Coordinates of C-alpha atoms in Angstrom, one line a residue:
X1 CA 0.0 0.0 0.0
X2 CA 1.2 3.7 -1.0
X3 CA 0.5 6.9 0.3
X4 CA 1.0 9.5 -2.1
X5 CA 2.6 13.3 -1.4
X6 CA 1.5 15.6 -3.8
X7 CA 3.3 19.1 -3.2
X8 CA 2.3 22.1 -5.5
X9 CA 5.0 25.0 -5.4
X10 CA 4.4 28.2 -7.1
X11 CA 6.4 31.5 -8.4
X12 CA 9.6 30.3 -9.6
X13 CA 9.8 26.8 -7.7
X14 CA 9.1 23.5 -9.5
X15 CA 6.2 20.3 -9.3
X16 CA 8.1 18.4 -6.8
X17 CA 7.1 14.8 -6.0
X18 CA 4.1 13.5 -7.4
X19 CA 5.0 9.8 -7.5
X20 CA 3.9 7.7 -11.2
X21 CA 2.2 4.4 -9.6
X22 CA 0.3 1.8 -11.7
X23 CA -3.2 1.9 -9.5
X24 CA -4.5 4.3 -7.2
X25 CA -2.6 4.0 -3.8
X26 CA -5.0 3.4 -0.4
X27 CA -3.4 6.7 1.0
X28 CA -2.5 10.0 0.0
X29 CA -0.7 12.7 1.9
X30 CA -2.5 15.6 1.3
X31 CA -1.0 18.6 -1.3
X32 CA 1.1 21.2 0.2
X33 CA 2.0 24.3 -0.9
X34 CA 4.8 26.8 -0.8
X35 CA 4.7 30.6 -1.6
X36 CA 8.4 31.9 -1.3
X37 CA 11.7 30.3 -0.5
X38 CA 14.5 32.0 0.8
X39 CA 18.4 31.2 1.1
X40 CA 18.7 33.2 4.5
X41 CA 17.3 35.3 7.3
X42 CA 19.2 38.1 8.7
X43 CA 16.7 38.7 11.5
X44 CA 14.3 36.5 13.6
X45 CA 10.6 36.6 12.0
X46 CA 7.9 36.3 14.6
X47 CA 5.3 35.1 12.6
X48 CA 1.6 36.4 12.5
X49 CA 0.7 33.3 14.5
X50 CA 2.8 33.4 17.7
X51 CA 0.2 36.5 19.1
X52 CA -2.8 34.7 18.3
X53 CA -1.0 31.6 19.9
X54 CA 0.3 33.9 22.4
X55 CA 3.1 31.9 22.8
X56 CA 4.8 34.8 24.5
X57 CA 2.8 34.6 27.8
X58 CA 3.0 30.6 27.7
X59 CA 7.0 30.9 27.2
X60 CA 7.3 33.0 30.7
X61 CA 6.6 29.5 32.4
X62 CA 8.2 26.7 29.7
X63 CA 9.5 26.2 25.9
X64 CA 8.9 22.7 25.3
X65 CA 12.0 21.5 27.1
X66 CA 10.2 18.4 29.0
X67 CA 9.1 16.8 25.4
X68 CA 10.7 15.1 22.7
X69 CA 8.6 15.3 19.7
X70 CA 8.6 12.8 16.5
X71 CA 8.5 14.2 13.2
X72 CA 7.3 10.6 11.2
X73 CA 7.7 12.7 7.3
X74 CA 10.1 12.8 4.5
X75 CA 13.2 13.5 7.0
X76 CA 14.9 16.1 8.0
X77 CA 18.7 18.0 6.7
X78 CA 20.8 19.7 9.2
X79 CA 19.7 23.0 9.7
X80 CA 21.1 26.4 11.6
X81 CA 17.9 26.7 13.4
X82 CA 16.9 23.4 14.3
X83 CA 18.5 22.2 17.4
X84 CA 21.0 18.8 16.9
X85 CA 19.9 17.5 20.5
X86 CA 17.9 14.8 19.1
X87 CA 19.6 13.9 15.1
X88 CA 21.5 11.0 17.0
X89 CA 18.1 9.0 17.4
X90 CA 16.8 10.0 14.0
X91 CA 16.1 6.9 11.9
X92 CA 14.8 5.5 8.7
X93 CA 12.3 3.0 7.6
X94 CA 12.6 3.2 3.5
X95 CA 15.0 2.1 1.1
X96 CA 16.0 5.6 0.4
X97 CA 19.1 7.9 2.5
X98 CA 17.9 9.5 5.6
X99 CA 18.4 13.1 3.8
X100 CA 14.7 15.0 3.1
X101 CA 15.1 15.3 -0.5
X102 CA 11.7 16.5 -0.8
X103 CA 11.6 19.1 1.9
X104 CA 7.9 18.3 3.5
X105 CA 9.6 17.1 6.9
X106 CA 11.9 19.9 7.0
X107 CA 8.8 22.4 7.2
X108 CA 6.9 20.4 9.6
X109 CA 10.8 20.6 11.9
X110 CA 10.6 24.6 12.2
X111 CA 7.2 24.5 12.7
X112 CA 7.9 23.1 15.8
X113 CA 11.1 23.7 17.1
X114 CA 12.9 26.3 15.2
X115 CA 15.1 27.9 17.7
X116 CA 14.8 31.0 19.8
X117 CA 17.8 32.7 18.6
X118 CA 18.7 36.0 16.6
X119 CA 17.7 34.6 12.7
X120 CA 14.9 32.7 10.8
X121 CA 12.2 31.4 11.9
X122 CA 10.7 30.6 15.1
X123 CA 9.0 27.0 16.7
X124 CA 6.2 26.8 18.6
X125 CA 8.3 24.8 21.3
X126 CA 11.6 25.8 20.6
X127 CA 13.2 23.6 23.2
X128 CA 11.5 20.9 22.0
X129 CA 13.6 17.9 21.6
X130 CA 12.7 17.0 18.2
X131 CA 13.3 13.2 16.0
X132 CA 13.0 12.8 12.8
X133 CA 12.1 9.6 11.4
X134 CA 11.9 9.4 7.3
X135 CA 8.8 6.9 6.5
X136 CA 7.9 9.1 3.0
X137 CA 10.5 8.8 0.0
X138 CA 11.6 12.1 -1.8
X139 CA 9.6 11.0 -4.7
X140 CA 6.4 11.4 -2.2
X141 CA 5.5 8.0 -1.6
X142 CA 5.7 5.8 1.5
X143 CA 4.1 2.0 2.2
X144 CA 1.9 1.6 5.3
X145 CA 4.8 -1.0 6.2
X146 CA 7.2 1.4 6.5
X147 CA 4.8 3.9 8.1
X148 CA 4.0 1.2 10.7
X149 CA 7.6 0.2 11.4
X150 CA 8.9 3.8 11.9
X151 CA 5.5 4.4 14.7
X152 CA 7.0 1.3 16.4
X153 CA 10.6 2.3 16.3
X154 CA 9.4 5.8 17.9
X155 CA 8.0 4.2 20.3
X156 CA 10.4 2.3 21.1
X157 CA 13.4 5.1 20.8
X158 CA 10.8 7.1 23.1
X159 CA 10.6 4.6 25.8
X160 CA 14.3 3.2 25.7
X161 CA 15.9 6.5 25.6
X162 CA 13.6 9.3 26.8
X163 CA 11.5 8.1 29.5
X164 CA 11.5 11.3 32.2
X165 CA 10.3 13.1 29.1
X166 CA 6.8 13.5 27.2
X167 CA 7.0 11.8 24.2
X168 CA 4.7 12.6 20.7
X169 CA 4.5 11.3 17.6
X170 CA 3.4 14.2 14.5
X171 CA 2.0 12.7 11.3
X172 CA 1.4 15.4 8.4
X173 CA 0.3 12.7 6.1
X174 CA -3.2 10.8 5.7
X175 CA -4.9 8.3 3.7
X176 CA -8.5 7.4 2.2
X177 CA -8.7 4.1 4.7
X178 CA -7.6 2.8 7.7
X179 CA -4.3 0.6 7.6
X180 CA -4.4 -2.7 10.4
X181 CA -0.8 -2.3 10.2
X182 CA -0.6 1.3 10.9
X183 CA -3.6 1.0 13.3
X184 CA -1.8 -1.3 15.3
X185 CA 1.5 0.8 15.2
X186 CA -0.3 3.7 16.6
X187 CA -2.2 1.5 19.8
X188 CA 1.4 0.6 20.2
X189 CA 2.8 3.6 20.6
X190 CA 0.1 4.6 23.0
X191 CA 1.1 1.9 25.0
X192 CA 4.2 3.3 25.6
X193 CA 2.6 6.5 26.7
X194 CA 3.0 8.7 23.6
X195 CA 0.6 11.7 22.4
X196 CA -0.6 11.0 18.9
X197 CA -1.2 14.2 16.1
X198 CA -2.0 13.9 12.7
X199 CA -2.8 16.4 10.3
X200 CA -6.6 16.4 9.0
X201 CA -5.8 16.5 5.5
X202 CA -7.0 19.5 2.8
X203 CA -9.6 18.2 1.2
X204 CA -11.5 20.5 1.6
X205 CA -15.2 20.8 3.0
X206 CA -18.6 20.8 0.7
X207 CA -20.5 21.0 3.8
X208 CA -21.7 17.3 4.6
X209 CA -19.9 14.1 4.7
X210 CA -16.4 13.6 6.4
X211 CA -13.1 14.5 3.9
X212 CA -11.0 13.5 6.9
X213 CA -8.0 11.4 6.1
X214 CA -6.7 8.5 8.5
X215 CA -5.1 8.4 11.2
X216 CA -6.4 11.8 11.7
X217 CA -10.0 9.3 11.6
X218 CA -9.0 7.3 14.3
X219 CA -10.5 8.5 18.1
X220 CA -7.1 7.7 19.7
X221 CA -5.5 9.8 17.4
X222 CA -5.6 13.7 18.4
X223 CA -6.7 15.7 14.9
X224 CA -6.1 18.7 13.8
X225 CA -7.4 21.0 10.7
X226 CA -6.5 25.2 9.5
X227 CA -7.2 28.3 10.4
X228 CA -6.1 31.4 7.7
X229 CA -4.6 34.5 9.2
X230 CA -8.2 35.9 10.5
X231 CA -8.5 32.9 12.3
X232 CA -11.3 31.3 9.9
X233 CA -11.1 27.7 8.3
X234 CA -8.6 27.4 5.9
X235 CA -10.8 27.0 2.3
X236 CA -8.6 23.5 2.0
X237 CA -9.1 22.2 5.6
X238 CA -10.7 19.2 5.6
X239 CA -13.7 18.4 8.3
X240 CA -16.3 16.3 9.4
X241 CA -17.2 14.2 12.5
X242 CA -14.5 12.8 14.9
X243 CA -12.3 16.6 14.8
X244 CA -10.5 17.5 17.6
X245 CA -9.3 20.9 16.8
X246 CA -7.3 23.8 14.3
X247 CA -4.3 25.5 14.5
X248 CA -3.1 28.3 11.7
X249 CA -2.0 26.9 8.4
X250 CA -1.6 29.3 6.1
X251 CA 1.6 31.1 5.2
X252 CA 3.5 29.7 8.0
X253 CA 7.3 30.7 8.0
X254 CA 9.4 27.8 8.8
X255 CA 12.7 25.9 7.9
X256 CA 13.3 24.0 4.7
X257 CA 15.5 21.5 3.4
X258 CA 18.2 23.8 1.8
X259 CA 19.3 25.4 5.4
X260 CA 17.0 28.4 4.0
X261 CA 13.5 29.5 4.8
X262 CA 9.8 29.4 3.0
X263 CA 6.1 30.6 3.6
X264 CA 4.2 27.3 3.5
X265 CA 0.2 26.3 3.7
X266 CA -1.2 23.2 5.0
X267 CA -2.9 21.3 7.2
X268 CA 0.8 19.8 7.0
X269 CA 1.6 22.6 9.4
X270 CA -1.4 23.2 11.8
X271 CA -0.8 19.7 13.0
X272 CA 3.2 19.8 14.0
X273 CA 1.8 23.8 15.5
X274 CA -0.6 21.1 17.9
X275 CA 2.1 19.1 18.4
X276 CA 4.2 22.0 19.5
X277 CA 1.6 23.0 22.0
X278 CA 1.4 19.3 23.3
X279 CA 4.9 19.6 23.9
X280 CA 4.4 22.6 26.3
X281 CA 1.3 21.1 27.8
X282 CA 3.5 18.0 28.8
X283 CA 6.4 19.8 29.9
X284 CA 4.2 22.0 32.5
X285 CA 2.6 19.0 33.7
X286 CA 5.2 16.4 33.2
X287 CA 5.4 15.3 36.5
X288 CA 1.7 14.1 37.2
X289 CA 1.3 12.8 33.2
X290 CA 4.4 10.2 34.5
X291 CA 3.4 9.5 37.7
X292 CA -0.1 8.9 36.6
X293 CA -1.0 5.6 33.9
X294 CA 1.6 6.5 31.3
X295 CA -0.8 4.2 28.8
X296 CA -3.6 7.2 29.7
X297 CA -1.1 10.5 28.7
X298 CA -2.5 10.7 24.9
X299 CA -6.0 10.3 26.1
X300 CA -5.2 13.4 29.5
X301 CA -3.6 15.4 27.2
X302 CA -6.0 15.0 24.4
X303 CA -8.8 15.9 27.0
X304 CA -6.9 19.3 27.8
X305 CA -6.5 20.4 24.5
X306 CA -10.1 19.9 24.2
X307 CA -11.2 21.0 27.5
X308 CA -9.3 24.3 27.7
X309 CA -9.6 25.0 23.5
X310 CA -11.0 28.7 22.2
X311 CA -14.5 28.5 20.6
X312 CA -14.4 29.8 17.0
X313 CA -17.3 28.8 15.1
X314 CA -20.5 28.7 16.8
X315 CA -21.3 27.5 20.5
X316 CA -18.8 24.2 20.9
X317 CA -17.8 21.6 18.4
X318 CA -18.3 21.7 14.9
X319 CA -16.9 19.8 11.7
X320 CA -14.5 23.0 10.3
X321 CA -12.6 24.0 13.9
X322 CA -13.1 20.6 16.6
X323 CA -13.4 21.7 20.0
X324 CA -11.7 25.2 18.6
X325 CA -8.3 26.4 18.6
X326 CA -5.4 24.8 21.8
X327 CA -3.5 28.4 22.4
X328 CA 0.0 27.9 23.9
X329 CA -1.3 29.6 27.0
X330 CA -3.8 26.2 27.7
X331 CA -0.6 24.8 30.1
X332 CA -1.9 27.5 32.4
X333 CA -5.0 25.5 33.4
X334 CA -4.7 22.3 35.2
X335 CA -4.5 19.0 33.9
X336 CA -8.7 18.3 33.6
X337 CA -8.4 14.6 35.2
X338 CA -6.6 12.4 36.7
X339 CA -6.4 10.0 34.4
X340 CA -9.8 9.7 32.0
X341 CA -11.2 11.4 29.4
X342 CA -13.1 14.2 30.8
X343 CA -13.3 15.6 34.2
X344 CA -15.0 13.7 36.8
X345 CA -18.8 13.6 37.2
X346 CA -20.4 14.4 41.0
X347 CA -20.6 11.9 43.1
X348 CA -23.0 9.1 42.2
X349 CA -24.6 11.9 39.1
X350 CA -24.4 11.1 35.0
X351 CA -25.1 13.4 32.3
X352 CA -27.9 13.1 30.1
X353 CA -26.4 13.5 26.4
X354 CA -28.6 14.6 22.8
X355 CA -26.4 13.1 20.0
X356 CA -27.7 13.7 16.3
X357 CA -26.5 10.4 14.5
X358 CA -25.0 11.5 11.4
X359 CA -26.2 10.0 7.8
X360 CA -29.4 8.3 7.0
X361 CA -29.0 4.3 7.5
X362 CA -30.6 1.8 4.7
X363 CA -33.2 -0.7 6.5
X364 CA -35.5 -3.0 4.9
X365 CA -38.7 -4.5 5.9
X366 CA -41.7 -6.3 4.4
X367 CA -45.0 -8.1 5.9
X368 CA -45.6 -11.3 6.5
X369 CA -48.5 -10.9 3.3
X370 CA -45.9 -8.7 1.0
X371 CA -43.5 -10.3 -1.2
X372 CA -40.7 -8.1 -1.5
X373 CA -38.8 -5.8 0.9
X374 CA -39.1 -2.3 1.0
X375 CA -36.5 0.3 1.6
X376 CA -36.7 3.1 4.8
X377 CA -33.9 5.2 5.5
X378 CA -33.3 6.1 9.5
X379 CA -31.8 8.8 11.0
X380 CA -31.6 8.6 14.8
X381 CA -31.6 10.9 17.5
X382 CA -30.4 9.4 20.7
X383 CA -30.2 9.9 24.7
X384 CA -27.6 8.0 26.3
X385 CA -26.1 8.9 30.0
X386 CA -22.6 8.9 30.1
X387 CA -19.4 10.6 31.2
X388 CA -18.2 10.7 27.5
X389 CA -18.3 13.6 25.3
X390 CA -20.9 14.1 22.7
X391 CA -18.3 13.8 20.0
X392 CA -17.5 10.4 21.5
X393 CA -21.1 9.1 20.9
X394 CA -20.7 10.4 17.5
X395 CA -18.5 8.3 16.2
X396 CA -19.6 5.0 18.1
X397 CA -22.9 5.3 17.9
X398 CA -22.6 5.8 14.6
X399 CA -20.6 3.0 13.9
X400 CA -22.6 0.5 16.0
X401 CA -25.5 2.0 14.5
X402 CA -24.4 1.8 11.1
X403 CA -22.7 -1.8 11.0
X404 CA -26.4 -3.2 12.2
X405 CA -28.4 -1.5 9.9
X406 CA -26.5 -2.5 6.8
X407 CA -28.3 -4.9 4.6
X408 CA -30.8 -5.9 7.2
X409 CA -34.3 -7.1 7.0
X410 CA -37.2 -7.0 9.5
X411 CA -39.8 -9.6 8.5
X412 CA -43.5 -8.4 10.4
X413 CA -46.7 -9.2 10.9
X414 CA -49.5 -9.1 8.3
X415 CA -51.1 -5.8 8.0
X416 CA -47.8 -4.4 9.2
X417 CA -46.5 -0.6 7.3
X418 CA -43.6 1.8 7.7
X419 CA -44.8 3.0 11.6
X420 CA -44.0 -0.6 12.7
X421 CA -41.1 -1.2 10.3
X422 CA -39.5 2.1 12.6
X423 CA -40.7 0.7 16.0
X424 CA -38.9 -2.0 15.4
X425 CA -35.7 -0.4 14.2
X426 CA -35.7 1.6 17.3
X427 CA -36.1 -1.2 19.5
X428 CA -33.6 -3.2 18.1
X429 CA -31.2 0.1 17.9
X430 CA -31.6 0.3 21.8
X431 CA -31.0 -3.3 22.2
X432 CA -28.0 -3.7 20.2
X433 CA -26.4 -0.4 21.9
X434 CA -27.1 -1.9 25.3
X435 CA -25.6 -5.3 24.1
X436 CA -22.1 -3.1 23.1
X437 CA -22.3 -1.7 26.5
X438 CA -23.5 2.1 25.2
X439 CA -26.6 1.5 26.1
X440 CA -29.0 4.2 24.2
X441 CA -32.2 5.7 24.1
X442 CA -33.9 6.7 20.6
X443 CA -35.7 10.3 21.5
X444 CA -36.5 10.4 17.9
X445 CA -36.3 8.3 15.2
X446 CA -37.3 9.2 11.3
X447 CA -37.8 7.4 8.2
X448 CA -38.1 8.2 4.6
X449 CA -39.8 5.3 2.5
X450 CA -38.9 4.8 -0.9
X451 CA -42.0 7.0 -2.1
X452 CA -40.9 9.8 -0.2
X453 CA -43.0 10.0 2.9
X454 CA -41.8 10.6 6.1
X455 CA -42.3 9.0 9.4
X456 CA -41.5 9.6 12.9
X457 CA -41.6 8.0 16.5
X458 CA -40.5 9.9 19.0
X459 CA -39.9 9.2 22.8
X460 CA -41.6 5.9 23.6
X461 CA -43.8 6.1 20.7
X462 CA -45.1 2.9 18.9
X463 CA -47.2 4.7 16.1
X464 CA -49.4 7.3 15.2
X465 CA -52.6 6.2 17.0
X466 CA -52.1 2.7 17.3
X467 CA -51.9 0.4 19.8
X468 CA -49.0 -1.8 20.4
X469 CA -49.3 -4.9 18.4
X470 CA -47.3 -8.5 17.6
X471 CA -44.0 -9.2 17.6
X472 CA -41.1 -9.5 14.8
X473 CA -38.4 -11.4 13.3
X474 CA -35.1 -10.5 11.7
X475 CA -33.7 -11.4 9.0
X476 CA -29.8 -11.1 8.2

């Protein structure tokens, strides 16, 4: 399996590394691009984004220096402002030299940790210990094998080598489908107590749907999308449900592979900004994130940038900005648990939780004196008491919800029409949710028959009018 890098450059700079494969690869690594290079910087650039990061304020108490950070890209060349602290443990998992002959992992590098010195550019963290480990080839192109195997080896690096340190893993590049391989790579690494970023990818957002890559996809996996310089969602950002939060990327001034400089735009570069800010968050609470369950520090870290995140758009999570925009200045607020995913409930008290299931689900359903099945499609609105967030119960609901419904059949009584057809829906939606231990409760739930008429139960509703009758069957 491939993932592809497609990098756009404009003025004067060339198509760089679009890779020629015989069939369309499972991944792709989303299309970067850069507006300027630059052979040198005189002076240090404070970039447009360090105020509205207010990095400043955050810097007064730590720079990153409790964190070693993971680069997993295209490599990364010596550079006068990167720090060399870490370029003993770099490593490589392709065929190809260690050298970033492509120059995607060199950006991502200043993003993070360009030094605070008296020239170029400037990191987020810039006493971030930083790792680069090459899994993409300078054509572009990278296997999920060798993806997988560099996750591991940072893992294992992290946990042989740094272990008094907070460890995370960056990932600018994303795919159409989930690898097992990869999958397993990342569990693995959260194991070993990393914090896992990844880039949301720029495809984009038409307003419905998810144009999320993976591992950004994956709930263990801490996603981030763009903001433009007005602090709006980047017109290439992807979105969709399962997004954790944004961070600026467009026009970000960073390193590049040539020991010069270039304005760059990307999710590419939002994501290694998060990563930065992870890297402050664990240095300032370093000490309880290791004494605590090291397998738990993506998950407490992933809760703060969450928990402690600037609303953008709208009242709380939506699909452009997540949970909203992790400033540098969230290591001021304490660690929200001690070892979960949200703060603790009162005492003996659970929240009661509205979750909109998102997309329509195919069911079909005939009576017992019909021959053929008919098609409804469901769309559910659920209850469910939990500690977990709503955006939690998005994506399992929908997936438990979803995996059911496909290609299943109720077989009902004679007489039986679309109101009984959704009863039973509901009640098997509530039974199956309780059987995967999330139990549910269906507050409304719709259907559209294949002539276009709607129908609706909600609360404990049978049907309109009707008293409760018979009994059903299922049929796989």
């Amino acid at each position: 399996m491939k993932f592809k890098f497609l990098s756009f450059l404009f003025s004067c700079l060339t198509l760089v590394g679009i890779a020629q494969e015989p069939e369309q690869p499972d991944f792709v690594i989303p299309r970067y691009t850069v507006e300027f290079e630059a052979v040198r910087s005189l002076a240090q650039v404070l970039d447009y984004w360090h105020p509205l990061m207010e990095t400043d304020q955050a810097w007064n108490k730590n720079k990153g220096d409790g964190a070693v950070v993971f680069i997993l890209d295209t490599g990364q060349n010596p550079h006068p402002d990167l720090s060399q602290n870490g370029q003993q443990y770099n490593f490589n998992t392709t065929p190809e030299p260690m050298a970033d002959g492509n120059g995607h992992g060199s950006y991502c590098a200043g993003v993070i940790a360009s030094q605070d010195n008296t020239f170029g550019a400037l990191g987020i963290a810039p006493d971030a210990i930083i790792v680069s480990g090459k899994v993409m080839r300078n054509n572009g192109t990278g296997s999920s094998t060798e993806i997988a195997a560099g996750i591991r080896k940072a893992a294992d690096i992290y946990a042989a080598t740094f272990p008094d340190k907070i460890g995370i893993i960056s990932m600018s590049f994303g795919g159409g489908s989930p690898m097992p391989d990869t999958e397993q790579a990342l569990l693995y690494a959260q194991s070993k107590g990393m914090v896992l970023v990844a880039s949301a990818g720029n495809n984009g957002y038409p307003g419905q749907g998810n144009t999320m890559g993976w591992p950004a996809r994956y709930d263990f996996v801490n996603s981030v999308a763009a903001l433009d310089q007005q602090s709006k969602p980047a017109q290439f950002s992807s979105g969709g449900e399962g997004l954790d939060c944004t961070a600026y990327g467009v026009s970000i001034y960073s390193t590049n592979q040539n020991q010069g400089y270039a304005r760059v735009s990307g999710t590419s570069f939002s994501g290694p900004m998060i990563a930065g800010v992870c890297a402050l968050i664990g240095t300032q609470h370093r000490a309880a994130l290791l004494a605590g369950d090291r397998t738990k520090i993506n998950e407490r870290v992933s809760a703060h940038l969450k928990k402690y995140a600037t609303d953008l758009e709208g009242a709380g999570w939506d699909v452009r900005t997540g949970n909203g925009l992790p400033k540098a200045t969230v290591i001021n607020n304490p660690l929200p648990d001690q070892g979960g995913v949200e703060p603790p409930q009162p005492p003996g008290k659970l929240r009661t939780v509205n979750v909109t299931v998102p997309g329509e689900y195919t069911m079909f359903w005939r009576a017992a004196d019909k021959e053929l099945f008919e098609n409804i499609r469901l769309k559910f609105e659920v209850e469910y008491q939990s500690t977990y967030p709503a955006t939690k119960a998005h994506s399992v609901a929908s997936g438990w919800i979803g995996s059911f419904f496909v290609q299943r059949g109720f077989v009902l009584l004679a007489g039986d029409d679309e109101w009984e057809a959704l009863f039973w829906a509901r009640h098997f939606a509530e039974m199956i949710s309780k059987a995967q231990g999330f139990p549910i409760v269906c507050a409304r739930i719709t259907a559209t028959n294949e002539g276009g008429q709607v129908f609706t139960l909600a609360g404990n509703q049978r049907r309109q009018g009707a008293a409760a009758k018979g009994k059903a069957g299922i049929k796989s």
